[in-house]
Amino acid sequence: MTGCSHLEGLLVTGPARGRMWANSIMSDEGFQPLFDDGAPLGFARWYLRWLEEAEAQVLPSAR
């Protein structure tokens, strides 16, 4: 999840199961799939990216 009413979520059923999507309804963009280098973004990569960003905020010298 991110700020400013922008949410990201994991699809748990259906053909896109395991992929991350952005819920940008508040900015009139609707639901959109997230990508990583052109490929659908899965939960594991999304989570690792989130951890890296959190680590960079706590330990700025880690990057």
Coordinates of N, CA, C and O in Angstrom, one line a residue:
M1 N 0.8 -1.2 0.0 CA 0.0 0.0 0.0 C 0.9 1.2 0.0 O 1.9 1.3 0.6
T2 N 0.5 2.2 -0.7 CA 1.2 3.5 -0.8 C 0.3 4.6 -0.3 O -0.8 4.4 0.1
G3 N 0.7 5.9 -0.4 CA 0.0 7.0 0.1 C -1.0 7.6 -0.9 O -1.1 7.2 -2.0
C4 N -1.6 8.7 -0.4 CA -2.5 9.5 -1.3 C -3.6 8.7 -1.9 O -3.9 8.9 -3.1
S5 N -4.2 7.8 -1.2 CA -5.4 7.0 -1.7 C -5.0 6.1 -2.8 O -5.8 5.6 -3.6
H6 N -3.7 5.8 -3.0 CA -3.3 4.9 -4.1 C -3.0 3.6 -3.3 O -2.1 3.5 -2.5
L7 N -3.7 2.5 -3.7 CA -3.5 1.2 -3.1 C -3.0 0.2 -4.1 O -3.3 0.3 -5.3
E8 N -2.2 -0.7 -3.6 CA -1.7 -1.8 -4.4 C -2.2 -3.1 -3.7 O -2.1 -3.2 -2.5
G9 N -2.6 -4.1 -4.6 CA -3.1 -5.3 -4.0 C -2.7 -6.5 -4.8 O -2.4 -6.4 -6.0
L10 N -2.8 -7.6 -4.1 CA -2.5 -8.9 -4.7 C -3.7 -9.6 -5.2 O -4.7 -9.8 -4.3
L11 N -3.8 -10.1 -6.4 CA -4.9 -10.9 -6.8 C -4.7 -12.3 -6.4 O -3.7 -12.9 -6.5
V12 N -5.8 -12.8 -5.8 CA -5.6 -14.2 -5.2 C -6.4 -15.2 -5.9 O -6.3 -16.4 -5.6
T13 N -7.3 -14.9 -6.9 CA -8.0 -15.8 -7.7 C -8.0 -15.4 -9.1 O -7.7 -14.3 -9.4
G14 N -8.4 -16.3 -10.0 CA -8.5 -16.0 -11.4 C -7.2 -16.1 -12.2 O -6.2 -16.5 -11.6
P15 N -7.3 -15.8 -13.5 CA -6.1 -16.0 -14.3 C -4.9 -15.1 -14.0 O -3.8 -15.4 -14.3
A16 N -5.2 -14.0 -13.3 CA -4.1 -13.1 -12.9 C -3.6 -13.3 -11.5 O -2.9 -12.5 -10.9
R17 N -4.0 -14.5 -10.9 CA -3.6 -14.8 -9.5 C -2.1 -14.7 -9.3 O -1.3 -15.1 -10.1
G18 N -1.7 -14.0 -8.2 CA -0.3 -13.9 -7.8 C 0.3 -12.6 -8.4 O 1.4 -12.3 -8.1
R19 N -0.5 -11.8 -9.1 CA 0.1 -10.6 -9.7 C -0.4 -9.4 -8.9 O -1.5 -9.4 -8.3
M20 N 0.4 -8.4 -8.9 CA 0.0 -7.1 -8.2 C -0.7 -6.1 -9.1 O -0.3 -6.0 -10.3
W21 N -1.7 -5.5 -8.5 CA -2.4 -4.5 -9.3 C -2.5 -3.2 -8.5 O -2.5 -3.2 -7.2
A22 N -2.6 -2.1 -9.1 CA -2.8 -0.8 -8.5 C -4.3 -0.4 -8.6 O -4.9 -0.5 -9.6
N23 N -4.8 0.1 -7.4 CA -6.1 0.6 -7.4 C -6.0 2.1 -7.3 O -5.7 2.7 -6.3
S24 N -6.2 2.8 -8.5 CA -6.0 4.2 -8.6 C -7.4 4.9 -8.9 O -7.5 5.9 -9.6
I25 N -8.4 4.3 -8.3 CA -9.8 4.9 -8.6 C -9.9 6.3 -8.2 O -10.5 7.1 -8.8
M26 N -9.3 6.7 -7.0 CA -9.4 8.0 -6.5 C -8.8 9.0 -7.5 O -9.1 10.2 -7.5
S27 N -7.8 8.6 -8.4 CA -7.3 9.5 -9.3 C -7.8 9.3 -10.7 O -7.2 9.7 -11.7
D28 N -9.0 8.6 -10.8 CA -9.7 8.3 -12.1 C -8.9 7.4 -13.0 O -9.1 7.5 -14.2
E29 N -7.9 6.7 -12.5 CA -7.2 5.8 -13.4 C -7.7 4.3 -13.3 O -7.2 3.5 -14.1
G30 N -8.5 4.0 -12.3 CA -9.1 2.7 -12.2 C -8.1 1.6 -11.7 O -7.1 2.0 -11.1
F31 N -8.3 0.4 -12.0 CA -7.4 -0.7 -11.7 C -6.4 -0.9 -12.8 O -6.8 -1.0 -14.0
Q32 N -5.1 -1.1 -12.5 CA -4.1 -1.3 -13.5 C -3.1 -2.3 -13.0 O -2.7 -2.3 -11.8
P33 N -2.7 -3.2 -13.9 CA -1.7 -4.2 -13.5 C -0.3 -3.5 -13.3 O 0.0 -2.5 -14.0
L34 N 0.5 -4.0 -12.4 CA 1.8 -3.4 -12.2 C 2.8 -4.3 -12.9 O 2.6 -5.5 -13.0
F35 N 3.9 -3.7 -13.4 CA 4.9 -4.4 -14.2 C 6.2 -4.1 -13.7 O 6.5 -3.1 -13.0
D36 N 7.1 -5.1 -13.9 CA 8.6 -5.0 -13.6 C 9.4 -5.3 -14.8 O 9.4 -6.5 -15.3
D37 N 10.0 -4.3 -15.4 CA 10.7 -4.5 -16.7 C 9.9 -5.1 -17.8 O 10.3 -6.0 -18.5
G38 N 8.6 -4.7 -17.9 CA 7.7 -5.2 -18.9 C 7.0 -6.5 -18.6 O 6.0 -6.8 -19.3
A39 N 7.3 -7.1 -17.5 CA 6.7 -8.4 -17.1 C 5.7 -8.1 -16.0 O 6.0 -7.2 -15.2
P40 N 4.6 -8.9 -15.9 CA 3.7 -8.7 -14.8 C 4.4 -8.8 -13.4 O 5.3 -9.7 -13.3
L41 N 4.1 -7.9 -12.5 CA 4.8 -7.9 -11.2 C 4.1 -8.9 -10.3 O 3.0 -8.7 -10.0
G42 N 4.9 -9.9 -9.8 CA 4.4 -10.8 -8.9 C 4.6 -10.3 -7.4 O 5.3 -9.4 -7.2
F43 N 4.0 -11.0 -6.5 CA 4.1 -10.6 -5.1 C 5.5 -10.7 -4.6 O 5.9 -9.7 -3.9
A44 N 6.2 -11.7 -4.9 CA 7.6 -11.8 -4.3 C 8.5 -10.6 -4.7 O 9.1 -10.0 -3.9
R45 N 8.5 -10.3 -6.0 CA 9.3 -9.1 -6.4 C 8.8 -7.8 -5.8 O 9.5 -7.0 -5.5
W46 N 7.4 -7.7 -5.8 CA 6.9 -6.5 -5.2 C 7.3 -6.3 -3.7 O 7.7 -5.3 -3.3
Y47 N 7.2 -7.4 -3.0 CA 7.6 -7.4 -1.6 C 9.1 -7.1 -1.4 O 9.5 -6.3 -0.5
L48 N 9.9 -7.7 -2.2 CA 11.4 -7.4 -2.1 C 11.7 -6.0 -2.4 O 12.5 -5.3 -1.8
R49 N 11.0 -5.4 -3.4 CA 11.1 -4.0 -3.8 C 10.7 -3.1 -2.6 O 11.4 -2.1 -2.3
W50 N 9.6 -3.5 -2.0 CA 9.1 -2.7 -0.8 C 10.1 -2.8 0.3 O 10.4 -1.8 1.0
L51 N 10.7 -4.0 0.6 CA 11.7 -4.1 1.6 C 12.9 -3.2 1.3 O 13.5 -2.6 2.2
E52 N 13.4 -3.2 0.1 CA 14.5 -2.4 -0.3 C 14.2 -0.9 -0.1 O 15.1 -0.2 0.4
E53 N 13.0 -0.5 -0.4 CA 12.7 0.9 -0.3 C 12.6 1.3 1.2 O 13.1 2.3 1.6
A54 N 12.0 0.4 2.0 CA 12.0 0.6 3.5 C 13.4 0.7 4.1 O 13.7 1.5 4.9
E55 N 14.2 -0.2 3.7 CA 15.6 -0.3 4.2 C 16.3 1.0 3.8 O 17.0 1.6 4.6
A56 N 16.1 1.5 2.6 CA 16.8 2.7 2.2 C 16.3 3.9 3.0 O 17.1 4.9 3.2
Q57 N 15.1 3.9 3.5 CA 14.6 5.0 4.3 C 15.2 5.0 5.7 O 15.5 6.0 6.3
V58 N 15.4 3.8 6.2 CA 15.9 3.6 7.6 C 17.4 3.7 7.6 O 18.0 4.3 8.5
L59 N 18.1 3.1 6.6 CA 19.5 3.1 6.5 C 20.0 3.7 5.2 O 20.3 3.0 4.2
P60 N 20.0 5.1 5.1 CA 20.3 5.7 3.8 C 21.6 5.3 3.2 O 21.8 5.3 2.0
S61 N 22.6 4.9 4.1 CA 23.9 4.5 3.6 C 23.9 3.1 3.0 O 24.9 2.7 2.4
A62 N 22.8 2.3 3.1 CA 22.7 1.0 2.6 C 22.6 0.9 1.1 O 22.9 -0.1 0.5
R63 N 22.3 2.0 0.5 CA 22.2 2.0 -1.0 C 23.3 2.6 -1.6 O 24.0 3.5 -1.4

